Amino acid sequence: MDIGISDKDRERIAKGLSHLLADSYALYLKTHGFHWNVTGPMFNTLHLMFMEQYTEQWTALDLIAERIRALGHPAPASYAQFSKLASISEETGTPDAQEMIRQLVAGQEAVARTARKLFPTVDKASDQPTADLLTQRLQVHEKTAWMLRSLLGGEAPGDTPRASRRKGK
């Protein structure tokens, strides 16, 4: 394969994108589950907001996986692979609406960090298509985190618990 990016750089980029795909999938599952299970006075608002978010995330999963494939590597496609690669842990219970929002803020921020970490590798390889994809993902995740954070009212961005981050990642 000769697309102007070395084999080694394509492998590094695909590995980083695989982590982004896994984090994005973990966030998608969490958001969709919260859409199904949210309750309380903000039910309708959150139910619709979460649906909008998981629908956008579903589309993004395909874009990220297809970029990995365009670089000549297989995209991770199993729960086992996603679990190994993701920095976002799954939610096994049904938290209240406020905790759902907090976890989604933390998840959006985690995906943004994962995307941002890949920029130096992508820039070094002059991989503009991946840089564009990362920029688009950052715009979506940072805006969504801000919108969710705004629902928490008085909580400052630094007050958001990192409940959805795995220890050591």
Tab-separated table of N, CA and C in Angstrom:
chain	number	residue	atom	x	y	z
A	1	MET	N	0.860	-1.178	0.000
A	1	MET	CA	0.000	0.000	0.000
A	1	MET	C	0.900	1.234	0.000
A	2	ASP	N	0.644	2.144	-0.925
A	2	ASP	CA	1.442	3.373	-0.997
A	2	ASP	C	0.514	4.577	-1.146
A	3	ILE	N	0.126	5.165	-0.011
A	3	ILE	CA	-0.724	6.364	-0.019
A	3	ILE	C	0.046	7.580	0.484
A	4	GLY	N	1.371	7.437	0.563
A	4	GLY	CA	2.201	8.546	1.010
A	4	GLY	C	2.391	8.608	2.513
A	5	ILE	N	1.957	7.579	3.218
A	5	ILE	CA	2.148	7.475	4.670
A	5	ILE	C	2.854	6.142	4.911
A	6	SER	N	3.953	6.172	5.641
A	6	SER	CA	4.729	4.945	5.858
A	6	SER	C	3.895	3.878	6.570
A	7	ASP	N	4.306	2.626	6.388
A	7	ASP	CA	3.619	1.514	7.052
A	7	ASP	C	3.598	1.716	8.566
A	8	LYS	N	4.723	2.145	9.108
A	8	LYS	CA	4.840	2.339	10.554
A	8	LYS	C	3.878	3.435	11.037
A	9	ASP	N	3.811	4.545	10.300
A	9	ASP	CA	2.895	5.632	10.681
A	9	ASP	C	1.437	5.210	10.533
A	10	ARG	N	1.130	4.472	9.452
A	10	ARG	CA	-0.248	3.989	9.278
A	10	ARG	C	-0.648	3.073	10.428
A	11	GLU	N	0.290	2.248	10.869
A	11	GLU	CA	0.011	1.347	11.994
A	11	GLU	C	-0.225	2.142	13.285
A	12	ARG	N	0.608	3.130	13.544
A	12	ARG	CA	0.440	3.962	14.751
A	12	ARG	C	-0.898	4.709	14.724
A	13	ILE	N	-1.219	5.259	13.568
A	13	ILE	CA	-2.472	6.010	13.443
A	13	ILE	C	-3.666	5.074	13.616
A	14	ALA	N	-3.609	3.911	12.973
A	14	ALA	CA	-4.708	2.941	13.101
A	14	ALA	C	-4.875	2.496	14.550
A	15	LYS	N	-3.766	2.325	15.259
A	15	LYS	CA	-3.842	1.943	16.673
A	15	LYS	C	-4.526	3.045	17.484
A	16	GLY	N	-4.142	4.290	17.250
A	16	GLY	CA	-4.782	5.408	17.950
A	16	GLY	C	-6.255	5.524	17.606
A	17	LEU	N	-6.579	5.339	16.323
A	17	LEU	CA	-7.984	5.385	15.909
A	17	LEU	C	-8.775	4.227	16.509
A	18	SER	N	-8.127	3.094	16.717
A	18	SER	CA	-8.803	1.958	17.354
A	18	SER	C	-9.187	2.301	18.792
A	19	HIS	N	-8.316	3.015	19.494
A	19	HIS	CA	-8.656	3.478	20.847
A	19	HIS	C	-9.812	4.476	20.789
A	20	LEU	N	-9.778	5.359	19.794
A	20	LEU	CA	-10.871	6.325	19.628
A	20	LEU	C	-12.181	5.607	19.315
A	21	LEU	N	-12.121	4.603	18.464
A	21	LEU	CA	-13.316	3.827	18.123
A	21	LEU	C	-13.869	3.126	19.366
A	22	ALA	N	-12.990	2.542	20.160
A	22	ALA	CA	-13.428	1.838	21.375
A	22	ALA	C	-14.053	2.802	22.378
A	23	ASP	N	-13.426	3.947	22.597
A	23	ASP	CA	-14.005	4.943	23.504
A	23	ASP	C	-15.343	5.446	22.970
A	24	SER	N	-15.401	5.663	21.670
A	24	SER	CA	-16.643	6.145	21.057
A	24	SER	C	-17.753	5.111	21.199
A	25	TYR	N	-17.407	3.834	21.041
A	25	TYR	CA	-18.401	2.773	21.178
A	25	TYR	C	-18.879	2.659	22.622
A	26	ALA	N	-17.951	2.739	23.564
A	26	ALA	CA	-18.330	2.682	24.985
A	26	ALA	C	-19.260	3.839	25.336
A	27	LEU	N	-18.951	5.032	24.827
A	27	LEU	CA	-19.807	6.192	25.085
A	27	LEU	C	-21.159	6.027	24.400
A	28	TYR	N	-21.163	5.484	23.179
A	28	TYR	CA	-22.418	5.217	22.469
A	28	TYR	C	-23.316	4.291	23.296
A	29	LEU	N	-22.756	3.175	23.779
A	29	LEU	CA	-23.550	2.222	24.562
A	29	LEU	C	-24.099	2.860	25.831
A	30	LYS	N	-23.258	3.634	26.506
A	30	LYS	CA	-23.686	4.286	27.743
A	30	LYS	C	-24.803	5.290	27.444
A	31	THR	N	-24.635	6.084	26.401
A	31	THR	CA	-25.631	7.098	26.046
A	31	THR	C	-26.951	6.445	25.660
A	32	HIS	N	-26.881	5.373	24.881
A	32	HIS	CA	-28.103	4.690	24.450
A	32	HIS	C	-28.808	4.056	25.652
A	33	GLY	N	-28.043	3.447	26.539
A	33	GLY	CA	-28.632	2.874	27.750
A	33	GLY	C	-29.289	3.930	28.622
A	34	PHE	N	-28.648	5.080	28.754
A	34	PHE	CA	-29.235	6.166	29.543
A	34	PHE	C	-30.499	6.693	28.871
A	35	HIS	N	-30.530	6.720	27.550
A	35	HIS	CA	-31.733	7.119	26.804
A	35	HIS	C	-32.903	6.208	27.187
A	36	TRP	N	-32.651	4.918	27.259
A	36	TRP	CA	-33.703	3.965	27.608
A	36	TRP	C	-34.152	4.096	29.059
A	37	ASN	N	-33.234	4.406	29.955
A	37	ASN	CA	-33.501	4.273	31.386
A	37	ASN	C	-33.635	5.565	32.175
A	38	VAL	N	-33.512	6.715	31.529
A	38	VAL	CA	-33.616	7.979	32.262
A	38	VAL	C	-35.031	8.142	32.826
A	39	THR	N	-35.118	8.710	34.023
A	39	THR	CA	-36.410	9.009	34.655
A	39	THR	C	-36.303	10.368	35.330
A	40	GLY	N	-37.436	10.860	35.766
A	40	GLY	CA	-37.449	12.104	36.528
A	40	GLY	C	-38.081	13.254	35.774
A	41	PRO	N	-38.059	14.442	36.401
A	41	PRO	CA	-38.740	15.599	35.830
A	41	PRO	C	-38.179	16.056	34.481
A	42	MET	N	-36.930	15.705	34.196
A	42	MET	CA	-36.333	16.104	32.914
A	42	MET	C	-36.362	14.963	31.901
A	43	PHE	N	-37.229	13.975	32.144
A	43	PHE	CA	-37.255	12.779	31.297
A	43	PHE	C	-37.300	13.112	29.812
A	44	ASN	N	-38.292	13.860	29.378
A	44	ASN	CA	-38.462	14.086	27.944
A	44	ASN	C	-37.267	14.817	27.347
A	45	THR	N	-36.802	15.851	28.018
A	45	THR	CA	-35.651	16.614	27.530
A	45	THR	C	-34.424	15.717	27.393
A	46	LEU	N	-34.126	14.950	28.436
A	46	LEU	CA	-32.939	14.097	28.414
A	46	LEU	C	-33.099	12.918	27.463
A	47	HIS	N	-34.291	12.329	27.425
A	47	HIS	CA	-34.555	11.213	26.522
A	47	HIS	C	-34.261	11.631	25.078
A	48	LEU	N	-34.764	12.790	24.688
A	48	LEU	CA	-34.542	13.285	23.327
A	48	LEU	C	-33.089	13.699	23.100
A	49	MET	N	-32.483	14.348	24.086
A	49	MET	CA	-31.084	14.768	23.961
A	49	MET	C	-30.168	13.553	23.823
A	50	PHE	N	-30.394	12.543	24.647
A	50	PHE	CA	-29.561	11.346	24.579
A	50	PHE	C	-29.742	10.644	23.235
A	51	MET	N	-30.977	10.630	22.700
A	51	MET	CA	-31.214	10.018	21.397
A	51	MET	C	-30.430	10.756	20.308
A	52	GLU	N	-30.457	12.063	20.345
A	52	GLU	CA	-29.700	12.861	19.376
A	52	GLU	C	-28.204	12.539	19.481
A	53	GLN	N	-27.723	12.402	20.708
A	53	GLN	CA	-26.299	12.124	20.922
A	53	GLN	C	-25.915	10.728	20.442
A	54	TYR	N	-26.693	9.701	20.803
A	54	TYR	CA	-26.284	8.355	20.394
A	54	TYR	C	-26.438	8.160	18.894
A	55	THR	N	-27.374	8.861	18.268
A	55	THR	CA	-27.519	8.774	16.814
A	55	THR	C	-26.286	9.353	16.125
A	56	GLU	N	-25.815	10.492	16.612
A	56	GLU	CA	-24.602	11.109	16.059
A	56	GLU	C	-23.401	10.206	16.305
A	57	GLN	N	-23.324	9.624	17.487
A	57	GLN	CA	-22.201	8.750	17.830
A	57	GLN	C	-22.176	7.509	16.938
A	58	TRP	N	-23.349	6.970	16.630
A	58	TRP	CA	-23.430	5.781	15.775
A	58	TRP	C	-22.824	6.074	14.404
A	59	THR	N	-23.145	7.217	13.841
A	59	THR	CA	-22.590	7.624	12.550
A	59	THR	C	-21.074	7.768	12.643
A	60	ALA	N	-20.602	8.351	13.736
A	60	ALA	CA	-19.161	8.555	13.927
A	60	ALA	C	-18.410	7.229	13.990
A	61	LEU	N	-19.013	6.216	14.592
A	61	LEU	CA	-18.363	4.907	14.680
A	61	LEU	C	-17.989	4.402	13.295
A	62	ASP	N	-18.891	4.551	12.357
A	62	ASP	CA	-18.645	4.090	10.998
A	62	ASP	C	-17.516	4.884	10.343
A	63	LEU	N	-17.511	6.191	10.539
A	63	LEU	CA	-16.464	7.035	9.953
A	63	LEU	C	-15.083	6.673	10.497
A	64	ILE	N	-15.003	6.446	11.788
A	64	ILE	CA	-13.718	6.104	12.409
A	64	ILE	C	-13.248	4.734	11.919
A	65	ALA	N	-14.146	3.752	11.922
A	65	ALA	CA	-13.785	2.401	11.472
A	65	ALA	C	-13.361	2.407	10.003
A	66	GLU	N	-14.063	3.162	9.176
A	66	GLU	CA	-13.710	3.218	7.758
A	66	GLU	C	-12.358	3.888	7.540
A	67	ARG	N	-11.997	4.839	8.388
A	67	ARG	CA	-10.669	5.464	8.267
A	67	ARG	C	-9.581	4.451	8.627
A	68	ILE	N	-9.829	3.645	9.648
A	68	ILE	CA	-8.871	2.590	10.003
A	68	ILE	C	-8.676	1.656	8.812
A	69	ARG	N	-9.772	1.277	8.177
A	69	ARG	CA	-9.710	0.382	7.011
A	69	ARG	C	-8.988	1.051	5.844
A	70	ALA	N	-9.232	2.343	5.625
A	70	ALA	CA	-8.566	3.060	4.533
A	70	ALA	C	-7.054	3.108	4.741
A	71	LEU	N	-6.623	3.015	5.994
A	71	LEU	CA	-5.192	2.987	6.304
A	71	LEU	C	-4.610	1.574	6.195
A	72	GLY	N	-5.461	0.613	5.828
A	72	GLY	CA	-4.989	-0.746	5.582
A	72	GLY	C	-4.975	-1.662	6.784
A	73	HIS	N	-5.716	-1.308	7.811
A	73	HIS	CA	-5.738	-2.123	9.031
A	73	HIS	C	-7.166	-2.545	9.357
A	74	PRO	N	-7.323	-3.678	10.049
A	74	PRO	CA	-8.669	-4.092	10.459
A	74	PRO	C	-9.160	-3.234	11.624
A	75	ALA	N	-10.422	-2.914	11.595
A	75	ALA	CA	-11.035	-2.156	12.693
A	75	ALA	C	-11.473	-3.135	13.777
A	76	PRO	N	-11.231	-2.794	15.050
A	76	PRO	CA	-11.743	-3.660	16.112
A	76	PRO	C	-13.262	-3.748	15.997
A	77	ALA	N	-13.795	-4.940	16.251
A	77	ALA	CA	-15.228	-5.113	16.026
A	77	ALA	C	-15.881	-6.069	17.009
A	78	SER	N	-15.294	-6.236	18.179
A	78	SER	CA	-15.910	-7.113	19.174
A	78	SER	C	-15.941	-6.410	20.525
A	79	TYR	N	-16.854	-6.859	21.372
A	79	TYR	CA	-16.921	-6.307	22.726
A	79	TYR	C	-15.595	-6.513	23.451
A	80	ALA	N	-14.979	-7.675	23.256
A	80	ALA	CA	-13.706	-7.963	23.921
A	80	ALA	C	-12.630	-6.969	23.492
A	81	GLN	N	-12.546	-6.693	22.189
A	81	GLN	CA	-11.560	-5.727	21.706
A	81	GLN	C	-11.862	-4.330	22.235
A	82	PHE	N	-13.122	-3.921	22.160
A	82	PHE	CA	-13.495	-2.588	22.633
A	82	PHE	C	-13.194	-2.440	24.124
A	83	SER	N	-13.513	-3.467	24.896
A	83	SER	CA	-13.278	-3.414	26.336
A	83	SER	C	-11.793	-3.252	26.648
A	84	LYS	N	-10.963	-3.940	25.896
A	84	LYS	CA	-9.515	-3.873	26.100
A	84	LYS	C	-8.956	-2.497	25.722
A	85	LEU	N	-9.506	-1.879	24.693
A	85	LEU	CA	-8.968	-0.623	24.157
A	85	LEU	C	-9.563	0.632	24.797
A	86	ALA	N	-10.759	0.539	25.355
A	86	ALA	CA	-11.482	1.729	25.828
A	86	ALA	C	-10.965	2.227	27.170
A	87	SER	N	-11.018	3.539	27.349
A	87	SER	CA	-10.701	4.146	28.650
A	87	SER	C	-11.975	4.453	29.436
A	88	ILE	N	-13.128	4.267	28.805
A	88	ILE	CA	-14.425	4.539	29.431
A	88	ILE	C	-15.007	3.220	29.921
A	89	SER	N	-15.364	3.170	31.200
A	89	SER	CA	-15.938	1.941	31.746
A	89	SER	C	-17.443	1.923	31.517
A	90	GLU	N	-17.986	0.727	31.491
A	90	GLU	CA	-19.428	0.612	31.303
A	90	GLU	C	-20.157	0.901	32.611
A	91	GLU	N	-21.415	1.249	32.482
A	91	GLU	CA	-22.278	1.476	33.645
A	91	GLU	C	-23.093	0.211	33.839
A	92	THR	N	-22.992	-0.396	35.004
A	92	THR	CA	-23.718	-1.641	35.247
A	92	THR	C	-25.033	-1.420	35.982
A	93	GLY	N	-25.227	-0.245	36.533
A	93	GLY	CA	-26.467	0.055	37.244
A	93	GLY	C	-27.304	1.055	36.468
A	94	THR	N	-28.272	1.623	37.163
A	94	THR	CA	-29.114	2.657	36.576
A	94	THR	C	-29.039	3.891	37.468
A	95	PRO	N	-28.099	4.783	37.169
A	95	PRO	CA	-27.957	5.982	38.003
A	95	PRO	C	-29.122	6.940	37.804
A	96	ASP	N	-29.244	7.902	38.716
A	96	ASP	CA	-30.271	8.926	38.530
A	96	ASP	C	-29.851	9.859	37.390
A	97	ALA	N	-30.772	10.704	36.964
A	97	ALA	CA	-30.550	11.559	35.793
A	97	ALA	C	-29.319	12.447	35.947
A	98	GLN	N	-29.120	13.037	37.121
A	98	GLN	CA	-27.960	13.912	37.328
A	98	GLN	C	-26.653	13.137	37.184
A	99	GLU	N	-26.616	11.931	37.725
A	99	GLU	CA	-25.407	11.112	37.605
A	99	GLU	C	-25.196	10.668	36.161
A	100	MET	N	-26.286	10.404	35.443
A	100	MET	CA	-26.162	10.083	34.021
A	100	MET	C	-25.478	11.233	33.292
A	101	ILE	N	-25.939	12.443	33.564
A	101	ILE	CA	-25.354	13.618	32.912
A	101	ILE	C	-23.874	13.727	33.271
A	102	ARG	N	-23.544	13.573	34.543
A	102	ARG	CA	-22.137	13.648	34.975
A	102	ARG	C	-21.279	12.607	34.242
A	103	GLN	N	-21.796	11.391	34.152
A	103	GLN	CA	-21.038	10.337	33.475
A	103	GLN	C	-20.872	10.626	31.988
A	104	LEU	N	-21.899	11.200	31.377
A	104	LEU	CA	-21.788	11.520	29.956
A	104	LEU	C	-20.828	12.680	29.721
A	105	VAL	N	-20.795	13.653	30.636
A	105	VAL	CA	-19.789	14.723	30.532
A	105	VAL	C	-18.398	14.096	30.574
A	106	ALA	N	-18.168	13.243	31.564
A	106	ALA	CA	-16.862	12.591	31.699
A	106	ALA	C	-16.537	11.751	30.464
A	107	GLY	N	-17.537	11.079	29.908
A	107	GLY	CA	-17.331	10.274	28.709
A	107	GLY	C	-16.994	11.117	27.492
A	108	GLN	N	-17.722	12.212	27.314
A	108	GLN	CA	-17.433	13.116	26.194
A	108	GLN	C	-16.012	13.665	26.314
A	109	GLU	N	-15.635	14.051	27.529
A	109	GLU	CA	-14.287	14.579	27.754
A	109	GLU	C	-13.226	13.507	27.501
A	110	ALA	N	-13.507	12.271	27.889
A	110	ALA	CA	-12.557	11.170	27.669
A	110	ALA	C	-12.337	10.931	26.178
A	111	VAL	N	-13.410	10.943	25.395
A	111	VAL	CA	-13.269	10.746	23.950
A	111	VAL	C	-12.473	11.906	23.345
A	112	ALA	N	-12.731	13.115	23.800
A	112	ALA	CA	-11.974	14.274	23.305
A	112	ALA	C	-10.482	14.110	23.613
A	113	ARG	N	-10.157	13.663	24.813
A	113	ARG	CA	-8.739	13.458	25.167
A	113	ARG	C	-8.100	12.384	24.285
A	114	THR	N	-8.831	11.315	24.036
A	114	THR	CA	-8.311	10.236	23.190
A	114	THR	C	-8.045	10.749	21.781
A	115	ALA	N	-8.967	11.533	21.239
A	115	ALA	CA	-8.782	12.104	19.901
A	115	ALA	C	-7.588	13.055	19.885
A	116	ARG	N	-7.499	13.897	20.879
A	116	ARG	CA	-6.444	14.915	20.924
A	116	ARG	C	-5.049	14.282	21.013
A	117	LYS	N	-4.931	13.169	21.740
A	117	LYS	CA	-3.633	12.496	21.891
A	117	LYS	C	-3.053	12.022	20.560
A	118	LEU	N	-3.906	11.804	19.580
A	118	LEU	CA	-3.465	11.253	18.303
A	118	LEU	C	-2.908	12.317	17.352
A	119	PHE	N	-3.191	13.583	17.609
A	119	PHE	CA	-2.768	14.647	16.690
A	119	PHE	C	-1.271	14.671	16.387
A	120	PRO	N	-0.369	14.554	17.366
A	120	PRO	CA	1.059	14.608	17.019
A	120	PRO	C	1.468	13.538	15.996
A	121	THR	N	0.950	12.331	16.147
A	121	THR	CA	1.267	11.245	15.215
A	121	THR	C	0.704	11.541	13.834
A	122	VAL	N	-0.528	12.023	13.798
A	122	VAL	CA	-1.199	12.330	12.534
A	122	VAL	C	-0.501	13.490	11.822
A	123	ASP	N	-0.146	14.517	12.574
A	123	ASP	CA	0.543	15.671	11.989
A	123	ASP	C	1.905	15.271	11.427
A	124	LYS	N	2.649	14.462	12.172
A	124	LYS	CA	3.975	14.013	11.733
A	124	LYS	C	3.879	13.252	10.409
A	125	ALA	N	2.810	12.497	10.231
A	125	ALA	CA	2.629	11.686	9.024
A	125	ALA	C	1.952	12.462	7.889
A	126	SER	N	1.599	13.720	8.115
A	126	SER	CA	0.865	14.533	7.125
A	126	SER	C	-0.416	13.835	6.676
A	127	ASP	N	-1.127	13.268	7.640
A	127	ASP	CA	-2.373	12.543	7.364
A	127	ASP	C	-3.558	13.494	7.558
A	128	GLN	N	-3.812	14.308	6.547
A	128	GLN	CA	-4.877	15.305	6.639
A	128	GLN	C	-6.273	14.712	6.801
A	129	PRO	N	-6.612	13.618	6.111
A	129	PRO	CA	-7.957	13.071	6.321
A	129	PRO	C	-8.216	12.666	7.778
A	130	THR	N	-7.226	12.051	8.420
A	130	THR	CA	-7.405	11.687	9.825
A	130	THR	C	-7.443	12.929	10.699
A	131	ALA	N	-6.611	13.925	10.392
A	131	ALA	CA	-6.637	15.184	11.154
A	131	ALA	C	-8.012	15.835	11.051
A	132	ASP	N	-8.599	15.817	9.857
A	132	ASP	CA	-9.949	16.378	9.685
A	132	ASP	C	-10.969	15.610	10.522
A	133	LEU	N	-10.889	14.288	10.495
A	133	LEU	CA	-11.804	13.458	11.275
A	133	LEU	C	-11.661	13.760	12.766
A	134	LEU	N	-10.426	13.852	13.242
A	134	LEU	CA	-10.192	14.152	14.656
A	134	LEU	C	-10.737	15.524	15.030
A	135	THR	N	-10.536	16.500	14.155
A	135	THR	CA	-11.050	17.851	14.414
A	135	THR	C	-12.570	17.835	14.516
A	136	GLN	N	-13.213	17.123	13.604
A	136	GLN	CA	-14.679	17.017	13.652
A	136	GLN	C	-15.137	16.365	14.949
A	137	ARG	N	-14.458	15.290	15.347
A	137	ARG	CA	-14.846	14.601	16.578
A	137	ARG	C	-14.642	15.501	17.795
A	138	LEU	N	-13.540	16.229	17.840
A	138	LEU	CA	-13.293	17.143	18.961
A	138	LEU	C	-14.380	18.204	19.051
A	139	GLN	N	-14.764	18.763	17.908
A	139	GLN	CA	-15.812	19.788	17.920
A	139	GLN	C	-17.104	19.229	18.506
A	140	VAL	N	-17.484	18.044	18.087
A	140	VAL	CA	-18.723	17.431	18.576
A	140	VAL	C	-18.627	17.116	20.066
A	141	HIS	N	-17.552	16.462	20.477
A	141	HIS	CA	-17.456	16.022	21.876
A	141	HIS	C	-17.288	17.189	22.840
A	142	GLU	N	-16.529	18.196	22.462
A	142	GLU	CA	-16.370	19.353	23.348
A	142	GLU	C	-17.673	20.139	23.470
A	143	LYS	N	-18.390	20.299	22.362
A	143	LYS	CA	-19.672	21.015	22.415
A	143	LYS	C	-20.696	20.217	23.227
A	144	THR	N	-20.754	18.914	23.006
A	144	THR	CA	-21.709	18.084	23.738
A	144	THR	C	-21.396	18.089	25.230
A	145	ALA	N	-20.120	18.025	25.587
A	145	ALA	CA	-19.735	18.085	27.006
A	145	ALA	C	-20.178	19.410	27.617
A	146	TRP	N	-19.988	20.490	26.905
A	146	TRP	CA	-20.405	21.814	27.391
A	146	TRP	C	-21.920	21.850	27.602
A	147	MET	N	-22.683	21.332	26.633
A	147	MET	CA	-24.142	21.356	26.747
A	147	MET	C	-24.610	20.509	27.932
A	148	LEU	N	-24.030	19.349	28.100
A	148	LEU	CA	-24.380	18.499	29.242
A	148	LEU	C	-23.966	19.156	30.554
A	149	ARG	N	-22.768	19.713	30.580
A	149	ARG	CA	-22.263	20.382	31.781
A	149	ARG	C	-23.199	21.514	32.191
A	150	SER	N	-23.750	22.210	31.216
A	150	SER	CA	-24.668	23.318	31.490
A	150	SER	C	-25.922	22.850	32.211
A	151	LEU	N	-26.328	21.610	31.986
A	151	LEU	CA	-27.498	21.062	32.669
A	151	LEU	C	-27.249	20.839	34.154
A	152	LEU	N	-25.990	20.751	34.527
A	152	LEU	CA	-25.647	20.512	35.931
A	152	LEU	C	-25.681	21.786	36.761
A	153	GLY	N	-25.920	22.914	36.119
A	153	GLY	CA	-26.081	24.172	36.840
A	153	GLY	C	-24.809	24.705	37.435
A	154	GLY	N	-24.723	24.701	38.752
A	154	GLY	CA	-23.622	25.344	39.442
A	154	GLY	C	-22.306	24.602	39.426
A	155	GLU	N	-22.265	23.402	38.897
A	155	GLU	CA	-21.019	22.646	38.908
A	155	GLU	C	-20.061	23.191	37.858
A	156	ALA	N	-18.889	23.567	38.291
A	156	ALA	CA	-17.863	24.045	37.371
A	156	ALA	C	-17.247	22.857	36.643
A	157	PRO	N	-16.664	23.103	35.462
A	157	PRO	CA	-16.074	22.005	34.698
A	157	PRO	C	-15.108	21.152	35.512
A	158	GLY	N	-14.315	21.753	36.362
A	158	GLY	CA	-13.360	20.997	37.168
A	158	GLY	C	-14.015	20.162	38.249
A	159	ASP	N	-15.295	20.411	38.528
A	159	ASP	CA	-16.006	19.669	39.564
A	159	ASP	C	-16.580	18.353	39.057
A	160	THR	N	-16.537	18.140	37.750
A	160	THR	CA	-17.125	16.942	37.170
A	160	THR	C	-16.322	15.717	37.585
A	161	PRO	N	-16.960	14.757	38.250
A	161	PRO	CA	-16.228	13.555	38.655
A	161	PRO	C	-15.808	12.742	37.440
A	162	ARG	N	-14.746	12.045	37.570
A	162	ARG	CA	-14.259	11.210	36.479
A	162	ARG	C	-14.697	9.773	36.711
A	163	ALA	N	-15.972	9.614	36.989
A	163	ALA	CA	-16.513	8.298	37.341
A	163	ALA	C	-16.393	7.307	36.199
A	164	SER	N	-16.346	7.797	34.971
A	164	SER	CA	-16.333	6.857	33.860
A	164	SER	C	-14.923	6.575	33.353
A	165	ARG	N	-13.896	7.098	34.022
A	165	ARG	CA	-12.520	6.808	33.615
A	165	ARG	C	-11.997	5.627	34.399
A	166	ARG	N	-11.316	4.767	33.709
A	166	ARG	CA	-10.663	3.653	34.383
A	166	ARG	C	-9.417	4.162	35.072
A	167	LYS	N	-9.132	3.598	36.190
A	167	LYS	CA	-7.937	3.981	36.940
A	167	LYS	C	-6.696	3.610	36.131
A	168	GLY	N	-5.771	4.561	36.064
A	168	GLY	CA	-4.501	4.292	35.400
A	168	GLY	C	-4.493	4.536	33.913
A	169	LYS	N	-5.586	4.987	33.347
A	169	LYS	CA	-5.598	5.241	31.897
A	169	LYS	C	-5.695	6.708	31.630
